[in-house]
Structure formats: C-alpha cells, structure tokens
PDB file of C-alpha atoms and ligand atoms in Angstrom:
ATOM      1  CA  UNK A   2       0.000   0.000   0.000  1.00 38.00           C
ATOM      2  CA  UNK A   3       1.516   3.379  -0.854  1.00 41.00           C
ATOM      3  CA  UNK A   4       1.455   6.191   1.663  1.00 38.00           C
ATOM      4  CA  UNK A   5      -1.386   8.116   0.023  1.00 40.00           C
ATOM      5  CA  UNK A   6      -3.671   5.075  -0.216  1.00 40.00           C
ATOM      6  CA  UNK A   7      -2.849   4.156   3.367  1.00 38.00           C
ATOM      7  CA  UNK A   8      -3.733   7.647   4.586  1.00 36.00           C
ATOM      8  CA  UNK A   9      -6.968   7.636   2.609  1.00 39.00           C
ATOM      9  CA  UNK A  10      -7.920   4.226   3.997  1.00 40.00           C
ATOM     10  CA  UNK A  11      -7.021   5.217   7.545  1.00 37.00           C
ATOM     11  CA  UNK A  12      -9.097   8.380   7.243  1.00 36.00           C
ATOM     12  CA  UNK A  13     -12.099   6.359   6.080  1.00 39.00           C
ATOM     13  CA  UNK A  14     -11.788   3.787   8.825  1.00 39.00           C
ATOM     14  CA  UNK A  15     -11.340   6.493  11.446  1.00 36.00           C
ATOM     15  CA  UNK A  16     -14.210   8.600  10.185  1.00 37.00           C
ATOM     16  CA  UNK A  17     -16.805   6.955  12.402  1.00 37.00           C
ATOM     17  CA  UNK A  18     -19.902   6.916  10.193  1.00 40.00           C
ATOM     18  CA  UNK A  19     -20.525   4.472   7.340  1.00 46.00           C
ATOM     19  CA  UNK A  20     -17.444   3.507   5.426  1.00 48.00           C
ATOM     20  CA  UNK A  21     -17.289   4.474   1.813  1.00 48.00           C
ATOM     21  CA  UNK A  22     -14.943   3.093  -0.811  1.00 47.00           C
ATOM     22  CA  UNK A  23     -15.771   6.045  -3.046  1.00 48.00           C
ATOM     23  CA  UNK A  24     -12.249   7.464  -3.188  1.00 49.00           C
ATOM     24  CA  UNK A  25     -10.450   4.170  -3.547  1.00 53.00           C
ATOM     25  CA  UNK A  26     -12.689   2.994  -6.378  1.00 49.00           C
ATOM     26  CA  UNK A  27     -11.485   5.972  -8.397  1.00 48.00           C
ATOM     27  CA  UNK A  28      -7.869   4.762  -8.189  1.00 51.00           C
ATOM     28  CA  UNK A  29      -6.662   3.690 -11.619  1.00 48.00           C
ATOM     29  CA  UNK A  30      -5.951  -0.021 -11.918  1.00 47.00           C
ATOM     30  CA  UNK A  31      -3.846   0.150 -15.024  1.00 48.00           C
ATOM     31  CA  UNK A  32      -3.328  -3.570 -15.449  1.00 55.00           C
ATOM     32  CA  UNK A  33      -7.009  -4.468 -14.984  1.00 59.00           C
ATOM     33  CA  UNK A  34      -7.371  -7.838 -16.751  1.00 62.00           C
ATOM     34  CA  UNK A  35     -11.153  -7.449 -16.671  1.00 64.00           C
ATOM     35  CA  UNK A  36     -11.499  -4.300 -18.724  1.00 60.00           C
ATOM     36  CA  UNK A  37     -14.865  -5.536 -19.987  1.00 58.00           C
ATOM     37  CA  UNK A  38     -16.281  -5.450 -16.479  1.00 59.00           C
ATOM     38  CA  UNK A  39     -14.634  -2.354 -15.124  1.00 55.00           C
ATOM     39  CA  UNK A  40     -17.861  -0.463 -14.676  1.00 73.00           C
ATOM     40  CA  UNK A  41     -19.593  -2.526 -12.037  1.00 82.00           C
ATOM     41  CA  UNK A  42     -19.175   0.164  -9.383  1.00 83.00           C
ATOM     42  CA  UNK A  43     -20.214   3.813  -9.601  1.00 84.00           C
ATOM     43  CA  UNK A  44     -18.534   6.970  -8.278  1.00 83.00           C
ATOM     44  CA  UNK A  45     -20.264   6.589  -4.912  1.00 87.00           C
ATOM     45  CA  UNK A  46     -18.991   3.022  -4.464  1.00 85.00           C
ATOM     46  CA  UNK A  47     -22.364   1.393  -5.227  1.00 93.00           C
ATOM     47  CA  UNK A  48     -22.513  -1.684  -7.424  1.00 94.00           C
ATOM     48  CA  UNK A  49     -24.893  -1.268 -10.320  1.00 92.00           C
ATOM     49  CA  UNK A  50     -26.392  -3.281 -13.153  1.00 93.00           C
ATOM     50  CA  UNK A  51     -24.931  -2.371 -16.523  1.00 89.00           C
ATOM     51  CA  UNK A  52     -27.332  -2.527 -19.442  1.00 91.00           C
ATOM     52  CA  UNK A  53     -26.797  -5.548 -21.681  1.00 90.00           C
ATOM     53  CA  UNK A  54     -24.067  -4.814 -24.243  1.00 89.00           C
ATOM     54  CA  UNK A  55     -26.603  -5.648 -27.016  1.00 91.00           C
ATOM     55  CA  UNK A  56     -30.360  -5.750 -27.547  1.00 95.00           C
ATOM     56  CA  UNK A  57     -32.388  -8.421 -25.706  1.00 95.00           C
ATOM     57  CA  UNK A  58     -33.166 -10.138 -29.014  1.00 94.00           C
ATOM     58  CA  UNK A  59     -29.658  -9.751 -30.476  1.00 94.00           C
ATOM     59  CA  UNK A  60     -28.576 -13.319 -29.676  1.00 89.00           C
ATOM     60  CA  UNK A  61     -31.639 -14.936 -31.291  1.00 91.00           C
ATOM     61  CA  UNK A  62     -32.044 -17.720 -32.200  1.00 92.00           C
ATOM     62  CA  UNK A  63     -29.280 -18.987 -29.858  1.00 89.00           C
ATOM     63  CA  UNK A  64     -30.433 -17.260 -26.680  1.00 88.00           C
ATOM     64  CA  UNK A  65     -33.999 -16.062 -26.727  1.00 90.00           C
ATOM     65  CA  UNK A  66     -35.292 -12.564 -26.005  1.00 93.00           C
ATOM     66  CA  UNK A  67     -37.430 -13.457 -22.959  1.00 92.00           C
ATOM     67  CA  UNK A  68     -34.650 -15.468 -21.272  1.00 90.00           C
ATOM     68  CA  UNK A  69     -32.347 -12.449 -21.490  1.00 91.00           C
ATOM     69  CA  UNK A  70     -35.034 -10.073 -20.170  1.00 94.00           C
ATOM     70  CA  UNK A  71     -35.604 -12.233 -17.077  1.00 92.00           C
ATOM     71  CA  UNK A  72     -31.999 -13.363 -16.603  1.00 91.00           C
ATOM     72  CA  UNK A  73     -30.576  -9.834 -16.757  1.00 94.00           C
ATOM     73  CA  UNK A  74     -33.441  -7.828 -15.289  1.00 95.00           C
ATOM     74  CA  UNK A  75     -34.445 -10.170 -12.455  1.00 94.00           C
ATOM     75  CA  UNK A  76     -31.637 -12.618 -11.660  1.00 92.00           C
ATOM     76  CA  UNK A  77     -28.589 -10.430 -12.275  1.00 93.00           C
ATOM     77  CA  UNK A  78     -30.310  -7.401 -10.713  1.00 96.00           C
ATOM     78  CA  UNK A  79     -30.989  -9.500  -7.609  1.00 96.00           C
ATOM     79  CA  UNK A  80     -27.258 -10.189  -7.207  1.00 94.00           C
ATOM     80  CA  UNK A  81     -26.475  -6.474  -7.508  1.00 96.00           C
ATOM     81  CA  UNK A  82     -29.027  -5.579  -4.817  1.00 97.00           C
ATOM     82  CA  UNK A  83     -27.788  -8.397  -2.581  1.00 97.00           C
ATOM     83  CA  UNK A  84     -24.165  -7.320  -3.031  1.00 96.00           C
ATOM     84  CA  UNK A  85     -24.969  -3.705  -2.090  1.00 97.00           C
ATOM     85  CA  UNK A  86     -26.945  -4.906   0.951  1.00 97.00           C
ATOM     86  CA  UNK A  87     -24.072  -7.157   2.092  1.00 96.00           C
ATOM     87  CA  UNK A  88     -21.521  -4.391   1.501  1.00 95.00           C
ATOM     88  CA  UNK A  89     -23.602  -1.865   3.480  1.00 96.00           C
ATOM     89  CA  UNK A  90     -24.023  -4.316   6.334  1.00 96.00           C
ATOM     90  CA  UNK A  91     -20.325  -5.165   6.463  1.00 96.00           C
ATOM     91  CA  UNK A  92     -19.467  -1.458   6.479  1.00 95.00           C
ATOM     92  CA  UNK A  93     -21.849  -1.083   9.438  1.00 96.00           C
ATOM     93  CA  UNK A  94     -20.162  -3.980  11.239  1.00 96.00           C
ATOM     94  CA  UNK A  95     -16.778  -2.342  10.659  1.00 96.00           C
ATOM     95  CA  UNK A  96     -18.095   0.687  12.560  1.00 97.00           C
ATOM     96  CA  UNK A  97     -19.635  -1.246  15.460  1.00 97.00           C
ATOM     97  CA  UNK A  98     -16.939  -3.950  15.429  1.00 96.00           C
ATOM     98  CA  UNK A  99     -19.626  -6.476  16.308  1.00 96.00           C
ATOM     99  CA  UNK A 100     -18.782  -9.367  14.001  1.00 95.00           C
ATOM    100  CA  UNK A 101     -21.073 -11.966  15.583  1.00 95.00           C
ATOM    101  CA  UNK A 102     -23.079 -12.386  12.327  1.00 94.00           C
ATOM    102  CA  UNK A 103     -20.103 -12.106   9.976  1.00 95.00           C
ATOM    103  CA  UNK A 104     -20.406 -15.698   8.687  1.00 93.00           C
ATOM    104  CA  UNK A 105     -23.850 -14.948   7.260  1.00 94.00           C
ATOM    105  CA  UNK A 106     -22.760 -11.673   5.659  1.00 95.00           C
ATOM    106  CA  UNK A 107     -19.584 -13.178   4.195  1.00 93.00           C
ATOM    107  CA  UNK A 108     -21.770 -15.796   2.481  1.00 92.00           C
ATOM    108  CA  UNK A 109     -24.012 -13.024   1.169  1.00 93.00           C
ATOM    109  CA  UNK A 110     -20.960 -11.067  -0.010  1.00 93.00           C
ATOM    110  CA  UNK A 111     -19.497 -14.090  -1.812  1.00 91.00           C
ATOM    111  CA  UNK A 112     -22.776 -15.346  -3.286  1.00 90.00           C
ATOM    112  CA  UNK A 113     -23.929 -11.989  -4.612  1.00 93.00           C
ATOM    113  CA  UNK A 114     -20.457 -10.748  -5.527  1.00 90.00           C
ATOM    114  CA  UNK A 115     -19.648 -13.859  -7.523  1.00 88.00           C
ATOM    115  CA  UNK A 116     -23.101 -13.621  -9.116  1.00 88.00           C
ATOM    116  CA  UNK A 117     -22.600 -10.002 -10.147  1.00 89.00           C
ATOM    117  CA  UNK A 118     -19.069 -10.452 -11.511  1.00 87.00           C
ATOM    118  CA  UNK A 119     -19.727 -13.733 -13.308  1.00 85.00           C
ATOM    119  CA  UNK A 120     -22.941 -12.485 -14.923  1.00 87.00           C
ATOM    120  CA  UNK A 121     -21.214  -9.323 -16.098  1.00 86.00           C
ATOM    121  CA  UNK A 122     -18.521 -11.463 -17.723  1.00 85.00           C
ATOM    122  CA  UNK A 123     -21.180 -13.835 -19.076  1.00 86.00           C
ATOM    123  CA  UNK A 124     -22.990 -11.072 -21.016  1.00 87.00           C
ATOM    124  CA  UNK A 125     -19.660  -9.988 -22.458  1.00 85.00           C
ATOM    125  CA  UNK A 126     -18.725 -13.588 -23.226  1.00 85.00           C
ATOM    126  CA  UNK A 127     -21.380 -13.569 -25.947  1.00 85.00           C
ATOM    127  CA  UNK A 128     -21.741 -11.431 -29.056  1.00 88.00           C
ATOM    128  CA  UNK A 129     -24.338 -11.082 -31.802  1.00 92.00           C
ATOM    129  CA  UNK A 130     -21.498 -11.140 -34.345  1.00 90.00           C
ATOM    130  CA  UNK A 131     -19.080 -13.997 -34.885  1.00 87.00           C
ATOM    131  CA  UNK A 132     -15.553 -13.310 -33.711  1.00 87.00           C
ATOM    132  CA  UNK A 133     -12.269 -15.259 -33.679  1.00 88.00           C
ATOM    133  CA  UNK A 134      -9.625 -15.949 -31.008  1.00 88.00           C
ATOM    134  CA  UNK A 135      -6.498 -13.810 -31.327  1.00 86.00           C
ATOM    135  CA  UNK A 136      -3.149 -15.421 -32.146  1.00 89.00           C
ATOM    136  CA  UNK A 137      -2.180 -15.177 -28.446  1.00 87.00           C
ATOM    137  CA  UNK A 138      -5.346 -16.844 -27.196  1.00 88.00           C
ATOM    138  CA  UNK A 139      -5.001 -19.556 -29.802  1.00 91.00           C
ATOM    139  CA  UNK A 140      -1.393 -20.169 -28.778  1.00 92.00           C
ATOM    140  CA  UNK A 141      -2.407 -20.521 -25.099  1.00 90.00           C
ATOM    141  CA  UNK A 142      -5.353 -22.787 -25.957  1.00 91.00           C
ATOM    142  CA  UNK A 143      -3.122 -25.009 -28.070  1.00 94.00           C
ATOM    143  CA  UNK A 144      -0.384 -25.265 -25.476  1.00 93.00           C
ATOM    144  CA  UNK A 145      -2.870 -25.797 -22.615  1.00 92.00           C
ATOM    145  CA  UNK A 146      -5.301 -28.237 -24.250  1.00 92.00           C
ATOM    146  CA  UNK A 147      -3.666 -29.565 -27.424  1.00 97.00           C
ATOM    147  CA  UNK A 148      -5.912 -27.855 -29.972  1.00 95.00           C
ATOM    148  CA  UNK A 149      -8.860 -25.516 -30.238  1.00 91.00           C
ATOM    149  CA  UNK A 150     -11.116 -28.434 -31.084  1.00 92.00           C
ATOM    150  CA  UNK A 151     -10.011 -30.380 -28.003  1.00 95.00           C
ATOM    151  CA  UNK A 152     -10.551 -27.303 -25.833  1.00 91.00           C
ATOM    152  CA  UNK A 153     -14.134 -26.912 -27.086  1.00 91.00           C
ATOM    153  CA  UNK A 154     -14.900 -30.601 -26.439  1.00 92.00           C
ATOM    154  CA  UNK A 155     -13.377 -30.379 -22.980  1.00 92.00           C
ATOM    155  CA  UNK A 156     -15.137 -27.103 -22.129  1.00 89.00           C
ATOM    156  CA  UNK A 157     -18.447 -28.496 -23.293  1.00 89.00           C
ATOM    157  CA  UNK A 158     -18.095 -31.719 -21.309  1.00 88.00           C
ATOM    158  CA  UNK A 159     -16.982 -29.946 -18.142  1.00 86.00           C
ATOM    159  CA  UNK A 160     -19.806 -27.400 -18.389  1.00 86.00           C
ATOM    160  CA  UNK A 161     -22.389 -30.070 -19.174  1.00 87.00           C
ATOM    161  CA  UNK A 162     -21.341 -32.070 -16.136  1.00 85.00           C
ATOM    162  CA  UNK A 163     -21.515 -29.219 -13.623  1.00 82.00           C
ATOM    163  CA  UNK A 164     -23.658 -30.743 -10.875  1.00 82.00           C
ATOM    164  CA  UNK A 165     -26.967 -28.867 -10.542  1.00 78.00           C
ATOM    165  CA  UNK A 166     -26.486 -25.079 -10.818  1.00 81.00           C
ATOM    166  CA  UNK A 167     -23.169 -23.510 -11.646  1.00 82.00           C
ATOM    167  CA  UNK A 168     -20.757 -22.341 -14.286  1.00 85.00           C
ATOM    168  CA  UNK A 169     -18.250 -23.612 -16.794  1.00 84.00           C
ATOM    169  CA  UNK A 170     -15.193 -21.377 -16.674  1.00 87.00           C
ATOM    170  CA  UNK A 171     -12.108 -20.857 -18.813  1.00 86.00           C
ATOM    171  CA  UNK A 172      -9.515 -19.210 -16.603  1.00 87.00           C
ATOM    172  CA  UNK A 173      -5.951 -18.027 -16.868  1.00 85.00           C
ATOM    173  CA  UNK A 174      -3.713 -19.385 -14.154  1.00 86.00           C
ATOM    174  CA  UNK A 175      -0.860 -16.863 -13.977  1.00 82.00           C
ATOM    175  CA  UNK A 176       1.407 -18.919 -11.681  1.00 81.00           C
ATOM    176  CA  UNK A 177       1.495 -21.764 -14.190  1.00 82.00           C
ATOM    177  CA  UNK A 178       1.170 -19.406 -17.191  1.00 85.00           C
ATOM    178  CA  UNK A 179      -1.576 -21.551 -18.695  1.00 87.00           C
ATOM    179  CA  UNK A 180      -5.310 -21.740 -19.255  1.00 86.00           C
ATOM    180  CA  UNK A 181      -7.479 -24.080 -17.193  1.00 86.00           C
ATOM    181  CA  UNK A 182     -11.112 -25.176 -17.401  1.00 84.00           C
ATOM    182  CA  UNK A 183     -12.967 -25.162 -14.085  1.00 84.00           C
ATOM    183  CA  UNK A 184     -16.420 -26.059 -12.857  1.00 81.00           C
ATOM    184  CA  UNK A 185     -18.093 -23.854 -10.239  1.00 81.00           C
ATOM    185  CA  UNK A 186     -20.886 -25.863  -8.674  1.00 76.00           C
ATOM    186  CA  UNK A 187     -21.901 -23.190  -6.237  1.00 72.00           C
ATOM    187  CA  UNK A 188     -20.153 -19.993  -7.048  1.00 65.00           C
ATOM    188  CA  UNK A 189     -20.361 -18.752  -3.440  1.00 59.00           C
ATOM    189  CA  UNK A 190     -18.319 -21.720  -2.215  1.00 64.00           C
ATOM    190  CA  UNK A 191     -15.429 -20.432  -4.239  1.00 56.00           C
ATOM    191  CA  UNK A 192     -15.866 -16.938  -2.897  1.00 61.00           C
ATOM    192  CA  UNK A 193     -16.007 -13.951  -5.217  1.00 66.00           C
ATOM    193  CA  UNK A 194     -14.636 -15.087  -8.551  1.00 71.00           C
ATOM    194  CA  UNK A 195     -12.283 -12.549 -10.094  1.00 67.00           C
ATOM    195  CA  UNK A 196     -11.178 -11.231  -6.743  1.00 68.00           C
ATOM    196  CA  UNK A 197      -7.408 -11.645  -6.472  1.00 73.00           C
ATOM    197  CA  UNK A 198      -6.069 -12.864  -3.108  1.00 69.00           C
ATOM    198  CA  UNK A 199      -3.161 -10.890  -1.643  1.00 72.00           C
ATOM    199  CA  UNK A 200      -3.159 -12.455   1.852  1.00 68.00           C
ATOM    200  CA  UNK A 201      -4.413 -15.894   2.913  1.00 70.00           C
ATOM    201  CA  UNK A 202      -4.668 -17.741   6.220  1.00 66.00           C
ATOM    202  CA  UNK A 203      -5.050 -21.542   6.166  1.00 74.00           C
ATOM    203  CA  UNK A 204      -7.613 -22.684   8.750  1.00 70.00           C
ATOM    204  CA  UNK A 205      -7.692 -26.345   7.774  1.00 70.00           C
ATOM    205  CA  UNK A 206      -6.933 -28.169  11.023  1.00 81.00           C
ATOM    206  CA  UNK A 207      -3.622 -29.483   9.659  1.00 69.00           C
ATOM    207  CA  UNK A 208      -2.327 -25.890   9.785  1.00 70.00           C
ATOM    208  CA  UNK A 209      -2.673 -25.476  13.551  1.00 83.00           C
ATOM    209  CA  UNK A 210      -3.918 -28.587  15.373  1.00 87.00           C
ATOM    210  CA  UNK A 211      -0.590 -29.856  16.718  1.00 85.00           C
ATOM    211  CA  UNK A 212       0.001 -26.604  18.556  1.00 86.00           C
ATOM    212  CA  UNK A 213      -3.429 -25.078  19.096  1.00 87.00           C
ATOM    213  CA  UNK A 214      -5.880 -28.029  18.935  1.00 89.00           C
ATOM    214  CA  UNK A 215      -9.395 -26.554  18.797  1.00 89.00           C
ATOM    215  CA  UNK A 216      -8.251 -23.020  19.640  1.00 87.00           C
ATOM    216  CA  UNK A 217      -8.467 -21.611  16.151  1.00 83.00           C
ATOM    217  CA  UNK A 218      -8.768 -18.013  17.418  1.00 81.00           C
ATOM    218  CA  UNK A 219      -5.447 -18.323  19.205  1.00 88.00           C
ATOM    219  CA  UNK A 220      -3.824 -19.670  16.044  1.00 79.00           C
ATOM    220  CA  UNK A 221      -5.212 -16.765  14.005  1.00 81.00           C
ATOM    221  CA  UNK A 222      -3.824 -14.251  16.530  1.00 84.00           C
ATOM    222  CA  UNK A 223      -0.424 -15.863  16.158  1.00 80.00           C
ATOM    223  CA  UNK A 224      -0.702 -16.041  12.394  1.00 77.00           C
ATOM    224  CA  UNK A 225      -1.392 -12.291  12.355  1.00 79.00           C
ATOM    225  CA  UNK A 226       1.866 -11.738  14.235  1.00 77.00           C
ATOM    226  CA  UNK A 227       3.736 -13.421  11.396  1.00 81.00           C
ATOM    227  CA  UNK A 228       2.151 -11.668   8.405  1.00 75.00           C
ATOM    228  CA  UNK A 229       4.681 -10.534   5.818  1.00 80.00           C
ATOM    229  CA  UNK A 230       3.180  -7.105   5.145  1.00 79.00           C
ATOM    230  CA  UNK A 231       5.975  -6.250   2.761  1.00 80.00           C
ATOM    231  CA  UNK A 232       4.929  -9.149   0.538  1.00 76.00           C
ATOM    232  CA  UNK A 233       1.229  -8.284   0.851  1.00 69.00           C
ATOM    233  CA  UNK A 234       2.045  -4.686  -0.087  1.00 77.00           C
ATOM    234  CA  UNK A 235       4.078  -5.848  -3.068  1.00 75.00           C
ATOM    235  CA  UNK A 236       1.210  -7.978  -4.303  1.00 72.00           C
ATOM    236  CA  UNK A 237      -1.241  -5.070  -4.135  1.00 72.00           C
ATOM    237  CA  UNK A 238       1.170  -2.648  -5.757  1.00 79.00           C
ATOM    238  CA  UNK A 239       1.940  -5.058  -8.586  1.00 77.00           C
ATOM    239  CA  UNK A 240      -1.792  -5.346  -9.257  1.00 72.00           C
ATOM    240  CA  UNK A 241      -2.084  -1.578  -9.205  1.00 74.00           C
ATOM    241  CA  UNK A 242       0.862  -1.514 -11.617  1.00 70.00           C
ATOM    242  CA  UNK A 243       2.647   1.001  -9.421  1.00 55.00           C
ATOM    243  CA  UNK A 244       5.725  -1.120  -8.861  1.00 46.00           C
ATOM    244  CA  UNK A 245       8.279  -0.829 -11.607  1.00 43.00           C
TER     245      UNK A 245
HETATM  246 MN1  MN3 B   7     -27.460 -16.760 -14.269  1.00 76.65          MN
END
C-alpha cells in the first residue's frame, strides 16, 4: 500500500460513520485484466447493473429474447441488490466492530459478488457477431489443451457435467502461465470469482492442530503476528501496476 492510499484508507476507517470506498474505487488499476467489467461500481462506491451490451433479441435464435429479459433484469439485478446490501451491512459492522453475524454476511458477499461479476462477464462472453480468437489466445489454448477443437470438447463436457447449478469457466492461471477449465458448482463456495487474493490464512486443522488443537482463534492471533506485510504490499502494488 503506498502512503497516500494508506492515509486515505485510515481516514475512512477512522471517520466513524458508514465507510465508503468512493475514493479508492477511483484509483486507476492500469493492469485491470477485466477491462470488460470495469464499470460494475459507480462513483459513490455502489454496485450497479450495466445494461446488456446488445439488444435483448440480439442473440436470437441462440439465446432467446425473454430469457435475457428475465436473466438480466431479475436474476442479475438480484445479485447487484444483494451485493450492495451485504456491503452496506459489512461497512456497518466495521463501525460497530460487532462481528457476531459475519459468517452470514460473508456468504451473502461471496454469493452476490460472484453472481454479479460472473454475470457481467457472461454477457460480455457472448456477441451477436461472430468473432475469432487472437493469435495469443489460440497459442495458449493449443499449449494448454492440445488444440482448439479439443478445448471446445473439454469445455463443453466440463460445463455439461456441472452438478446442478453452476458455471463452466475458462480461466488463466498466472502462476502456471496456462489456461485451465474449471467447474463452479456453487459460485459462493469459491468466494467472489475474479477477486485476487493478496493475503491468505489456512484454517484447515492441519495448519494449527498440533500446537493449538481446537483453539483456532489463538492460532489466528499468532498467524497475524507473522504476516509478511511487505509481501502483501508488493502484491497489491503489482496489481495496481505502481511497482516498476
Ligand atoms: Mn445466471
């Protein structure tokens, strides 16, 4: 975190009333890999429903007019409202510091956040006009899956076999520098898709049971003492493209 961002954040947290991420949301994220979904939040920090990037009947006969009207106007809108409600509530809890109900609100945050982000990408994953993969995408598909044809077969099978509700997802895995196909059975179980972790704490029992047994809170306190803030800062600054 650079000094200016830190001061801004501190001022917000210390302000007392409802937190607002208004100022931070205006910070430029130069290396935003999701440029097609960069307008999910307005100047006041509220999430909002973008209009469809095409007419409701533009994908006919593949996706019908009425499905898009309901899917976008009812289902996607519901996620946006739920995400704003969860965000407001969590901002309230940050003021009162009463986190007794945080498990419920984290589920709401993940469920509605993942719903909002994935739907926004879904609308932009389709187009009324036929387009082609770039040379770079084709190269990555070939090296990750063998061929474009194999990728399509694999993507179709994986998406078809998602148990009950969910998503088929093509994702870039930057650590391995390759593309992967994933199934999301319940998008909330995988937290907010497209959020990028910069700090993680393992609370599987294997991480602390020898020393702390059932005292997870004690383990977390000790974990916090060990956090490498320099590394966390580096991760954020790399994402913000501020580190040269
Ligand atoms: Mn949907």
